[in-house]
Short mmCIF file of C-alpha atoms in Angstrom, two decimals:
data_model
loop_
_atom_site.label_atom_id
_atom_site.label_comp_id
_atom_site.label_asym_id
_atom_site.label_seq_id
_atom_site.Cartn_x
_atom_site.Cartn_y
_atom_site.Cartn_z
CA UNK I 75 11.99 -34.60 8.61
CA UNK I 76 14.69 -36.38 10.18
CA UNK I 77 18.09 -35.54 8.67
CA UNK I 78 21.39 -37.52 8.27
CA UNK I 79 23.99 -37.85 6.12
CA UNK I 80 23.91 -41.30 4.98
CA UNK I 81 20.35 -43.47 5.14
CA UNK I 82 20.87 -47.31 4.44
CA UNK I 83 17.56 -48.96 3.59
CA UNK I 84 17.14 -52.39 4.57
CA UNK I 85 18.32 -53.39 8.23
CA UNK I 86 19.92 -57.05 6.76
CA UNK I 87 23.54 -58.49 6.36
CA UNK I 88 24.50 -56.10 3.71
CA UNK I 89 22.75 -53.20 5.25
CA UNK I 90 24.40 -53.23 8.48
CA UNK I 91 27.69 -54.38 7.08
CA UNK I 92 27.62 -50.73 5.26
CA UNK I 93 26.00 -48.94 7.75
CA UNK I 94 29.04 -50.12 10.40
CA UNK I 95 31.85 -49.72 7.75
CA UNK I 96 30.61 -46.02 7.07
CA UNK I 97 30.07 -45.02 10.35
CA UNK I 98 33.56 -46.46 11.32
CA UNK I 99 35.72 -45.12 8.32
CA UNK I 100 33.78 -41.84 8.32
CA UNK I 101 32.59 -40.85 12.10
CA UNK I 102 31.84 -37.30 11.46
CA UNK I 103 28.84 -38.63 9.35
CA UNK I 104 25.46 -39.53 10.75
CA UNK I 105 24.39 -42.80 9.50
CA UNK I 106 21.09 -44.53 10.23
CA UNK I 107 19.21 -47.44 9.03
CA UNK I 108 15.83 -47.95 8.32
CA UNK I 109 14.15 -51.34 8.38
CA UNK I 110 10.62 -52.30 7.65
CA UNK I 111 10.60 -55.36 10.37
CA UNK I 112 10.08 -54.98 14.19
CA UNK I 113 14.05 -56.61 14.20
CA UNK I 114 16.90 -56.44 11.74
CA UNK I 115 19.07 -59.72 10.15
CA UNK I 116 16.54 -62.16 9.73
CA UNK I 117 17.92 -64.08 7.10
CA UNK I 118 21.53 -64.06 8.86
CA UNK I 119 19.50 -65.57 11.44
CA UNK I 120 18.34 -68.74 9.49
CA UNK I 121 20.82 -68.87 7.47
CA UNK I 122 22.85 -72.31 7.64
CA UNK I 123 20.03 -73.71 9.71
CA UNK I 124 20.78 -71.09 12.23
CA UNK I 125 24.65 -71.42 12.42
CA UNK I 126 25.02 -68.26 9.81
CA UNK I 127 27.05 -69.42 6.46
CA UNK I 128 29.42 -66.44 6.86
CA UNK I 129 31.08 -66.99 3.48
CA UNK I 130 33.06 -70.05 1.66
CA UNK I 131 36.84 -70.62 1.74
CA UNK I 132 37.82 -69.55 -1.87
CA UNK I 133 40.72 -67.51 -1.84
CA UNK I 134 40.80 -66.69 -5.65
CA UNK I 135 38.78 -63.87 -7.29
CA UNK I 136 38.13 -65.83 -10.60
CA UNK I 137 37.20 -69.29 -8.74
CA UNK I 138 35.06 -67.57 -6.36
CA UNK I 139 33.09 -65.41 -9.28
CA UNK I 140 32.03 -68.89 -10.79
CA UNK I 141 29.66 -69.54 -7.91
CA UNK I 142 27.58 -66.49 -9.37
CA UNK I 143 25.06 -67.28 -11.93
CA UNK I 144 24.32 -63.47 -12.34
CA UNK I 145 27.71 -61.34 -11.29
CA UNK I 146 30.00 -63.64 -12.10
CA UNK I 147 32.13 -60.78 -14.67
CA UNK I 148 30.68 -57.60 -12.58
CA UNK I 149 32.24 -59.02 -9.44
CA UNK I 150 35.68 -59.90 -10.13
CA UNK I 151 37.08 -56.34 -9.57
CA UNK I 152 35.25 -55.95 -6.19
CA UNK I 153 36.64 -59.35 -5.25
CA UNK I 154 39.91 -57.62 -5.81
CA UNK I 155 39.20 -55.15 -3.29
CA UNK I 156 37.41 -57.18 -0.67
CA UNK I 157 36.73 -60.67 -0.37
CA UNK I 158 37.06 -63.81 1.92
CA UNK I 159 40.28 -63.33 3.36
CA UNK I 160 38.89 -59.76 4.21
CA UNK I 161 35.69 -61.25 5.76
CA UNK I 162 37.44 -63.26 8.06
CA UNK I 163 39.59 -60.67 9.14
CA UNK I 164 37.04 -58.15 9.62
CA UNK I 165 35.11 -60.57 11.89
CA UNK I 166 38.09 -61.79 14.05
CA UNK I 167 39.26 -58.12 14.55
CA UNK I 168 35.73 -57.69 16.15
CA UNK I 169 35.96 -61.21 18.17
CA UNK I 170 34.16 -63.45 16.05
CA UNK I 171 36.37 -66.22 14.53
CA UNK I 172 35.22 -68.28 11.84
CA UNK I 173 36.13 -72.24 11.01
CA UNK I 174 36.03 -74.04 8.07
CA UNK I 175 33.92 -77.16 7.37
CA UNK I 176 35.14 -80.35 5.09
CA UNK I 177 32.67 -78.62 2.30
CA UNK I 178 34.26 -75.15 2.04
CA UNK I 179 31.54 -73.24 4.13
CA UNK I 180 32.44 -71.15 7.08
CA UNK I 181 30.66 -70.72 10.44
CA UNK I 182 31.43 -68.80 13.70
CA UNK I 183 33.34 -70.96 16.13
CA UNK I 184 30.03 -70.60 18.43
CA UNK I 185 28.00 -72.57 15.02
CA UNK I 186 25.38 -69.69 16.37
CA UNK I 187 24.20 -67.21 13.80
CA UNK I 188 23.35 -65.18 17.05
CA UNK I 189 26.86 -64.35 17.29
CA UNK I 190 26.80 -62.44 13.91
CA UNK I 191 24.04 -60.86 14.82
CA UNK I 192 25.19 -59.31 18.14
CA UNK I 193 28.52 -58.64 16.57
CA UNK I 194 26.47 -56.51 13.97
CA UNK I 195 24.30 -54.87 16.77
CA UNK I 196 27.17 -53.85 18.99
CA UNK I 197 29.20 -52.47 16.16
CA UNK I 198 26.47 -50.44 15.12
CA UNK I 199 25.92 -49.08 18.63
CA UNK I 200 29.41 -48.46 19.49
CA UNK I 201 29.84 -46.49 16.13
CA UNK I 202 26.54 -44.20 16.65
CA UNK I 203 24.34 -45.75 13.77
CA UNK I 204 20.88 -45.16 14.34
CA UNK I 205 18.31 -47.77 13.28
CA UNK I 206 14.72 -47.48 12.68
CA UNK I 207 12.19 -50.57 12.99
CA UNK I 208 9.04 -50.69 11.60
CA UNK I 209 9.79 -48.03 8.99
CA UNK I 210 8.22 -49.28 5.80
CA UNK I 211 9.88 -46.99 3.01
CA UNK I 212 6.78 -45.46 0.98
CA UNK I 213 8.34 -43.30 -1.62
CA UNK I 214 11.96 -42.15 -2.34
CA UNK I 215 12.79 -38.89 -4.49
CA UNK I 216 15.39 -36.58 -5.00
CA UNK I 217 14.12 -33.32 -5.75
CA UNK I 218 17.03 -31.33 -5.21
CA UNK I 219 20.87 -32.04 -3.65
CA UNK I 220 19.53 -34.68 -1.08
CA UNK I 221 16.92 -37.65 -1.08
CA UNK I 222 13.63 -37.45 0.42
CA UNK I 223 12.52 -40.88 2.08
CA UNK I 224 8.87 -41.25 3.25
CA UNK I 225 8.24 -43.84 5.63
CA UNK I 226 5.37 -45.37 7.11
CA UNK I 227 6.15 -43.17 10.16
CA UNK I 228 8.18 -40.04 9.04
CA UNK I 229 10.00 -38.48 6.55
CA UNK I 230 13.77 -38.51 6.50
CA UNK I 231 16.09 -36.71 3.99
CA UNK I 232 19.93 -37.57 3.31
CA UNK I 233 22.74 -36.71 0.82
CA UNK I 234 23.52 -40.23 0.41
CA UNK I 235 21.38 -43.17 0.32
CA UNK I 236 22.37 -47.00 0.31
CA UNK I 237 19.74 -49.35 -0.89
CA UNK I 238 20.05 -53.00 0.66
CA UNK I 239 16.90 -54.58 0.79
CA UNK I 240 17.50 -57.76 -0.82
CA UNK I 241 14.87 -59.44 -3.22
CA UNK I 242 12.02 -57.05 -2.65
CA UNK I 243 9.67 -56.52 -5.43
CA UNK I 244 8.45 -53.18 -3.80
CA UNK I 245 11.66 -51.59 -3.45
CA UNK I 246 12.54 -52.83 -6.95
CA UNK I 247 9.28 -50.94 -7.82
CA UNK I 248 9.93 -47.74 -6.28
CA UNK I 249 13.71 -47.93 -8.28
CA UNK I 250 11.91 -48.28 -10.97
CA UNK I 251 10.12 -44.86 -10.37
CA UNK I 252 13.52 -43.15 -10.11
CA UNK I 253 14.58 -45.01 -13.58
CA UNK I 254 16.51 -47.70 -13.15
CA UNK I 255 15.84 -51.18 -15.00
CA UNK I 256 14.75 -54.37 -13.18
CA UNK I 257 15.34 -57.91 -14.34
CA UNK I 258 12.22 -59.37 -13.89
CA UNK I 259 12.87 -61.61 -10.67
CA UNK I 260 12.46 -65.50 -10.58
CA UNK I 261 13.44 -68.28 -7.83
CA UNK I 262 16.96 -69.65 -7.43
CA UNK I 263 18.37 -72.25 -5.81
CA UNK I 264 15.34 -74.94 -5.34
CA UNK I 265 14.77 -78.51 -5.23
CA UNK I 266 13.06 -80.82 -7.79
CA UNK I 267 10.00 -82.04 -7.35
CA UNK I 268 9.76 -85.51 -8.91
CA UNK I 269 7.58 -88.77 -8.21
CA UNK I 270 9.27 -91.71 -9.39
CA UNK I 271 8.75 -95.13 -8.50
CA UNK I 272 12.86 -95.77 -8.70
CA UNK I 273 13.39 -93.10 -5.61
CA UNK I 274 9.96 -93.05 -3.94
CA UNK I 275 10.72 -95.59 -1.17
CA UNK I 276 14.46 -94.62 -0.60
CA UNK I 277 14.33 -90.97 0.66
CA UNK I 278 17.72 -90.16 2.72
CA UNK I 279 20.01 -91.91 0.40
CA UNK I 280 22.74 -89.68 -1.00
CA UNK I 281 24.88 -90.59 -4.50
CA UNK I 282 28.21 -89.14 -3.61
CA UNK I 283 28.98 -87.59 -7.14
CA UNK I 284 26.51 -87.61 -10.01
CA UNK I 285 26.37 -85.90 -13.42
CA UNK I 286 22.99 -84.17 -14.08
CA UNK I 287 21.88 -82.62 -17.13
CA UNK I 288 18.47 -80.69 -18.30
CA UNK I 289 17.36 -82.40 -21.25
CA UNK I 290 17.06 -80.08 -24.50
CA UNK I 291 19.39 -77.12 -22.93
CA UNK I 292 23.08 -76.72 -22.45
CA UNK I 293 22.34 -76.94 -18.56
CA UNK I 294 24.32 -79.48 -16.09
CA UNK I 295 26.00 -79.76 -13.09
CA UNK I 296 27.56 -82.25 -10.71
CA UNK I 297 28.18 -82.95 -7.38
CA UNK I 298 26.17 -84.88 -4.43
CA UNK I 299 22.54 -85.73 -5.13
CA UNK I 300 19.95 -86.34 -2.17
CA UNK I 301 17.10 -88.22 -2.42
CA UNK I 302 14.44 -86.63 -0.55
CA UNK I 303 10.51 -87.45 0.16
CA UNK I 304 9.64 -84.91 -2.98
CA UNK I 305 12.10 -85.56 -5.31
CA UNK I 306 16.04 -84.49 -5.92
CA UNK I 307 17.98 -82.14 -3.67
CA UNK I 308 22.06 -81.35 -2.60
CA UNK I 309 24.13 -79.34 -4.41
CA UNK I 310 24.36 -80.95 -7.91
CA UNK I 311 20.71 -79.89 -8.19
CA UNK I 312 20.93 -76.51 -6.61
CA UNK I 313 23.63 -75.46 -9.07
CA UNK I 314 21.51 -76.59 -11.96
CA UNK I 315 18.51 -74.31 -10.37
CA UNK I 316 20.91 -71.04 -9.92
CA UNK I 317 22.24 -71.45 -13.14
CA UNK I 318 19.04 -72.81 -14.93
CA UNK I 319 16.78 -70.29 -12.66
CA UNK I 320 15.60 -67.88 -15.88
CA UNK I 321 15.27 -71.15 -18.08
CA UNK I 322 13.44 -73.39 -15.93
CA UNK I 323 11.03 -70.59 -15.01
CA UNK I 324 10.43 -70.06 -18.77
CA UNK I 325 9.51 -73.99 -18.65
CA UNK I 326 7.26 -73.81 -15.78
CA UNK I 327 9.47 -75.99 -13.91
CA UNK I 328 8.27 -79.26 -16.14
CA UNK I 329 11.49 -80.69 -17.81
CA UNK I 330 13.35 -84.12 -17.72
CA UNK I 331 16.75 -84.36 -16.41
CA UNK I 332 19.34 -87.17 -17.23
CA UNK I 333 21.47 -88.70 -14.48
CA UNK I 334 24.67 -90.26 -14.73
CA UNK I 335 24.88 -91.83 -11.17
CA UNK I 336 28.46 -93.80 -12.05
CA UNK I 337 30.02 -90.77 -14.07
CA UNK I 338 31.27 -93.45 -16.53
CA UNK I 339 30.33 -93.62 -20.38
CA UNK I 340 27.39 -96.05 -20.83
CA UNK I 341 29.73 -97.98 -22.97
CA UNK I 342 32.68 -98.27 -20.24
CA UNK I 343 30.10 -99.29 -17.81
CA UNK I 344 28.52 -101.92 -19.87
CA UNK I 345 31.89 -103.16 -20.11
CA UNK I 346 32.14 -103.37 -16.64
CA UNK I 347 28.76 -104.96 -15.98
CA UNK I 348 29.78 -108.20 -18.64
CA UNK I 349 33.07 -108.32 -16.56
CA UNK I 350 30.85 -108.74 -13.31
CA UNK I 351 28.84 -111.22 -15.19
CA UNK I 352 31.76 -113.62 -15.36
CA UNK I 353 33.25 -112.69 -11.85
CA UNK I 354 30.17 -113.02 -9.80
CA UNK I 355 28.40 -115.63 -12.03
CA UNK I 356 26.62 -117.27 -9.09
CA UNK I 357 25.76 -114.26 -7.35
CA UNK I 358 22.47 -112.43 -7.35
CA UNK I 359 22.70 -108.86 -9.16
CA UNK I 360 20.17 -107.04 -6.72
CA UNK I 361 22.29 -108.34 -3.68
CA UNK I 362 26.09 -107.59 -5.28
CA UNK I 363 26.32 -103.52 -5.55
CA UNK I 364 28.93 -102.02 -8.19
CA UNK I 365 30.19 -98.96 -8.74
CA UNK I 366 30.30 -97.79 -4.72
CA UNK I 367 26.50 -96.98 -5.13
CA UNK I 368 24.44 -96.51 -2.10
CA UNK I 369 23.10 -100.24 -1.60
CA UNK I 370 19.68 -99.05 -1.60
CA UNK I 371 20.07 -96.93 -4.82
CA UNK I 372 21.22 -99.80 -6.37
CA UNK I 373 18.56 -102.21 -5.29
CA UNK I 374 16.07 -99.59 -7.15
CA UNK I 375 18.26 -99.17 -10.58
CA UNK I 376 18.40 -103.00 -10.46
CA UNK I 377 14.64 -103.44 -10.38
CA UNK I 378 13.60 -100.70 -13.15
CA UNK I 379 16.15 -102.60 -15.30
CA UNK I 380 13.48 -105.37 -15.22
CA UNK I 381 16.21 -107.46 -13.39
CA UNK I 382 14.16 -109.54 -10.30
CA UNK I 383 15.44 -109.74 -6.67
CA UNK I 384 16.65 -113.35 -7.42
CA UNK I 385 18.24 -113.22 -11.14
CA UNK I 386 21.84 -114.17 -10.92
CA UNK I 387 24.53 -112.42 -13.02
CA UNK I 388 25.05 -115.62 -14.90
CA UNK I 389 21.07 -115.49 -15.93
CA UNK I 390 21.49 -111.65 -17.48
CA UNK I 391 20.83 -111.34 -20.93
CA UNK I 392 22.05 -108.60 -23.50
CA UNK I 393 18.86 -106.51 -22.80
CA UNK I 394 19.09 -106.25 -19.48
CA UNK I 395 22.70 -105.50 -19.45
CA UNK I 396 22.32 -102.74 -21.61
CA UNK I 397 18.98 -101.75 -19.66
CA UNK I 398 21.15 -101.14 -16.35
CA UNK I 399 24.09 -99.60 -17.96
CA UNK I 400 21.51 -97.18 -18.83
CA UNK I 401 20.00 -96.89 -15.73
CA UNK I 402 23.27 -96.01 -14.19
CA UNK I 403 24.36 -93.52 -17.11
CA UNK I 404 21.31 -91.80 -18.50
CA UNK I 405 18.47 -92.49 -16.23
CA UNK I 406 15.90 -90.08 -16.94
CA UNK I 407 13.35 -88.40 -14.25
CA UNK I 408 10.29 -86.23 -14.99
CA UNK I 409 10.59 -82.87 -13.08
CA UNK I 410 7.24 -81.39 -11.93
CA UNK I 411 7.37 -78.34 -9.72
CA UNK I 412 9.89 -77.22 -7.42
CA UNK I 413 10.16 -76.69 -3.92
CA UNK I 414 12.27 -74.07 -1.86
CA UNK I 415 15.48 -75.00 -0.30
CA UNK I 416 15.10 -74.69 3.53
CA UNK I 417 14.72 -71.12 4.43
CA UNK I 418 16.96 -69.85 1.93
CA UNK I 419 14.74 -67.63 -0.48
CA UNK I 420 17.28 -66.67 -3.42
CA UNK I 421 15.99 -64.95 -6.09
CA UNK I 422 17.62 -64.05 -9.59
CA UNK I 423 16.80 -60.62 -10.71
CA UNK I 424 16.87 -57.11 -9.38
CA UNK I 425 18.39 -53.78 -10.56
CA UNK I 426 20.29 -54.33 -14.05
CA UNK I 427 24.05 -54.49 -13.55
CA UNK I 428 24.99 -52.07 -16.46
CA UNK I 429 23.52 -49.58 -14.43
CA UNK I 430 26.14 -49.85 -11.56
CA UNK I 431 29.44 -48.70 -11.36
CA UNK I 432 31.29 -51.79 -9.96
CA UNK I 433 34.35 -49.43 -8.93
CA UNK I 434 31.81 -47.80 -6.11
CA UNK I 435 28.62 -49.54 -6.32
CA UNK I 436 27.01 -46.42 -7.13
CA UNK I 437 24.08 -46.09 -9.41
CA UNK I 438 25.15 -44.48 -12.80
CA UNK I 439 21.63 -42.89 -13.06
CA UNK I 440 21.58 -41.30 -10.16
CA UNK I 441 24.09 -39.60 -7.99
CA UNK I 442 24.93 -40.34 -4.69
CA UNK I 443 22.67 -43.78 -4.64
CA UNK I 444 24.49 -46.75 -3.61
CA UNK I 445 23.59 -50.21 -3.66
CA UNK I 446 24.75 -53.68 -1.84
CA UNK I 447 23.53 -57.41 -1.51
CA UNK I 448 20.96 -58.92 -3.47
CA UNK I 449 18.70 -55.72 -4.58
CA UNK I 450 21.11 -56.08 -7.77
CA UNK I 451 20.42 -58.45 -10.29
CA UNK I 452 23.40 -60.78 -8.54
CA UNK I 453 22.81 -64.11 -7.19
CA UNK I 454 25.09 -67.28 -6.20
CA UNK I 455 24.75 -71.04 -5.34
CA UNK I 456 24.57 -72.08 -1.74
CA UNK I 457 27.32 -72.48 0.62
CA UNK I 458 28.06 -68.46 1.67
CA UNK I 459 28.64 -66.87 -1.72
CA UNK I 460 25.41 -64.63 -1.27
CA UNK I 461 26.69 -63.37 1.99
CA UNK I 462 30.06 -62.62 0.40
CA UNK I 463 28.59 -60.86 -2.25
CA UNK I 464 26.79 -58.65 0.41
CA UNK I 465 30.18 -57.84 2.42
CA UNK I 466 32.04 -57.06 -0.76
CA UNK I 467 29.46 -54.60 -2.10
CA UNK I 468 28.76 -53.14 1.33
CA UNK I 469 32.23 -52.72 2.39
CA UNK I 470 32.97 -50.93 -1.13
CA UNK I 471 30.03 -48.67 -0.56
CA UNK I 472 31.60 -47.62 2.72
CA UNK I 473 34.91 -46.67 0.98
CA UNK I 474 32.98 -44.90 -1.78
CA UNK I 475 30.85 -42.62 0.48
CA UNK I 476 33.40 -39.89 1.24
#
């Protein structure tokens, strides 16, 4: 039996951040991490295409919480304790400088996730955190004041335990045996699979600002839209997939979306097209792109409106004008399935938030059991927000463990 004061289960972002801060704030405590893989921080390594999207340049707690489909209400208090500015300062104090990109995402100046990994490994070593790799947790019990944890290699005991295993169904099952409720996991952050003649020949095209609605629901979002080989991606779609995670899963990822490519009403669009009919009378519709749309997208929407590549503006009839206005403002696409967004597996689901004290991130059911990161039913849109949740929870846990 290996005895420690604090055991962190999970050697990912939240686990390492919790361990380092606990050991630094409470040097008298013996702190250990149990990690199931041969090495830790796997998600940190692949995040942001290997650059590690550490956080997002949003400095107002209320605004920051809006990026969490699950956890918005619960994270408001915690973000007043530790959020973006604190994250930046934490890393800079330890020699890791961050930079802000145009879209608000923040990365290490080195553009390498290895910088973050090295920082964590060095800090863990410096503060005497012991890391046990290839230790798969088999059971957790609390026969007395101490927890007993059985792994594939040994038995451990500790007075305090932090669970930071991310979206791990086996760990959720173990937490259920301890009396916690688990919100059933469904994928979040995914792209839409769509087969449609309008987009099959134009992968790589980006419509800079669209509105997307899931028909028959209240779900909608706005932002850039990317045409891919398999359908649609980019922020407008990823936001929808995150906020609609549960509803879209219930529909088995078969639904229709309506896209407004120009963010204007059908009526306003029609008026502008009528003006173009007079002003550009002798030109072909196909070759005179309107509304600052990408040329290749305009071509496809024109053809989809029963307008040939040779048709001049002057020759458009009422039906063709209306068809084109409809394609621009109310284009309907059938979604048939989803694809994972890059390597960033994000899941909606986890420990029920009603069972957590968000002042301390401690279980309301089991004393001295703490949580950090995506093991809780908290998830975010893409852009560094899931990591910020991990840093915030882990830091507050470190403050609470005294």
